[in-house]
Amino acid sequence: MIKIVILGDSLSLPRPENNILFEDTYPYLLSTYKNILVINRSKRANDTNMQSREENLKEDILYLQPNFLIIHLGIVDCAPRVFTRFETYFLIPFLNKFLFGFGNFLVNLFSKYRYFITKLRKIHYVEINKYYENLKKIIQYSKENVKDIKIILIKILNTNEKNEKKSYMFNCTINNYNKVIDKIKEEDDNIKVIDLQNLDKNLLLDDGIHLNKEGHLALYNEIINIIFENN
């Protein structure tokens, strides 16, 4: 039995509102393959700051002891934001509660001028240097605590033209974060990297972020090829 653990965000989860059912996702497709057990530990809005916390490393890696670890994180880390996490989850609700919805007014105003706000503020939930440190921490922890573990990193797909026009240098930022994955690969040739951008197909939903059915299938095929290249 080959045990696979997936560390990811919403990209590896169902989106029934977009007709991406559980059975369409690449984790499910992997689980239908003979002698493969998939444990999907992905969480919506997950980033490498969260995933590299000690409690998550224990729960998701140490206690599960996978043969393969798939790390599918990055878009939450690098996406240009108009608000920080603190502003989104604490300040905006506070303003709404005590200043009669002023938080929602700010959200609408900033959304209207999103391109200029993201150019000015340059907010990312995880800065690029920290992204590198977090990935290295997850990888090092895995190697130290799971014998003969094999690690697969999945690169971030470029977004669509609509998002490029809404958020300043979105694809440039994605490419820079993908260079971090390239650097990690250069430092450790045993790590496998999947770059779906090379397929030159439309693999994303209209939101320019999440995988469509063809994207999930393409990723499933790439992962299967790596697994049985090593077994």
XYZ file of C-alpha atoms in Angstrom, residues 125-224:
100
model
C 0.030 36.796 3.293
C 3.462 35.140 3.135
C 6.426 37.114 1.817
C 8.673 35.320 -0.644
C 11.638 34.799 1.711
C 9.309 33.368 4.337
C 7.715 31.121 1.701
C 11.136 29.625 1.030
C 11.838 29.176 4.745
C 8.463 27.545 5.352
C 8.821 25.059 2.499
C 12.323 24.162 3.656
C 11.032 23.641 7.189
C 8.243 21.307 6.020
C 10.651 19.341 3.832
C 13.342 19.068 6.491
C 10.835 17.982 9.122
C 9.476 15.323 6.765
C 12.904 13.891 6.044
C 13.872 13.822 9.711
C 10.682 12.127 10.856
C 9.615 9.808 8.031
C 12.013 7.224 6.675
C 12.467 7.194 2.886
C 9.733 9.781 2.324
C 9.386 11.109 -1.228
C 8.326 14.710 -1.712
C 6.433 16.311 -4.611
C 6.115 20.097 -4.967
C 3.401 21.497 -7.238
C 4.049 24.853 -8.889
C 1.491 27.651 -8.955
C -0.377 28.062 -12.232
C -0.456 31.520 -13.803
C -3.778 33.303 -13.408
C -6.005 34.671 -16.167
C -6.057 38.075 -17.862
C -8.978 39.268 -15.732
C -7.011 38.784 -12.499
C -3.923 40.330 -14.072
C -5.929 43.487 -14.696
C -7.386 43.479 -11.172
C -4.212 42.829 -9.143
C -0.843 44.445 -9.753
C 1.774 42.106 -11.289
C -0.126 38.972 -10.251
C 1.560 36.602 -12.715
C 4.972 38.143 -12.138
C 4.526 37.443 -8.442
C 3.439 33.853 -9.160
C 6.531 33.343 -11.308
C 8.798 34.671 -8.548
C 7.287 32.291 -5.987
C 7.674 29.431 -8.459
C 11.370 30.297 -8.652
C 11.529 29.437 -4.964
C 10.359 25.933 -5.847
C 13.006 25.784 -8.578
C 15.635 26.788 -6.031
C 14.538 24.073 -3.614
C 14.694 21.549 -6.444
C 18.237 22.681 -7.274
C 19.228 22.190 -3.641
C 17.749 18.698 -3.471
C 17.456 16.769 -6.705
C 15.457 14.010 -5.008
C 12.471 16.350 -4.757
C 10.028 16.071 -7.639
C 8.362 19.151 -9.123
C 5.169 19.301 -11.179
C 4.715 22.271 -13.501
C 1.352 22.099 -15.262
C 2.141 25.370 -17.051
C 4.196 23.282 -19.471
C 1.025 21.562 -20.727
C -0.130 24.807 -22.366
C -3.816 24.077 -21.714
C -6.608 25.901 -19.922
C -6.601 24.068 -16.588
C -8.334 26.699 -14.439
C -11.890 27.734 -13.708
C -13.092 31.183 -14.750
C -11.853 32.575 -11.412
C -8.296 32.051 -12.693
C -7.259 30.334 -9.472
C -8.876 26.932 -8.987
C -8.464 23.825 -11.111
C -11.162 22.809 -13.557
C -11.879 19.138 -14.278
C -9.143 18.974 -16.909
C -6.718 20.524 -14.423
C -7.487 17.928 -11.761
C -7.107 15.132 -14.303
C -3.804 16.527 -15.578
C -2.423 16.785 -12.057
C -3.578 13.250 -11.253
C -1.725 11.921 -14.310
C 1.478 13.788 -13.415
C 1.414 12.451 -9.848
C 0.756 8.876 -10.958
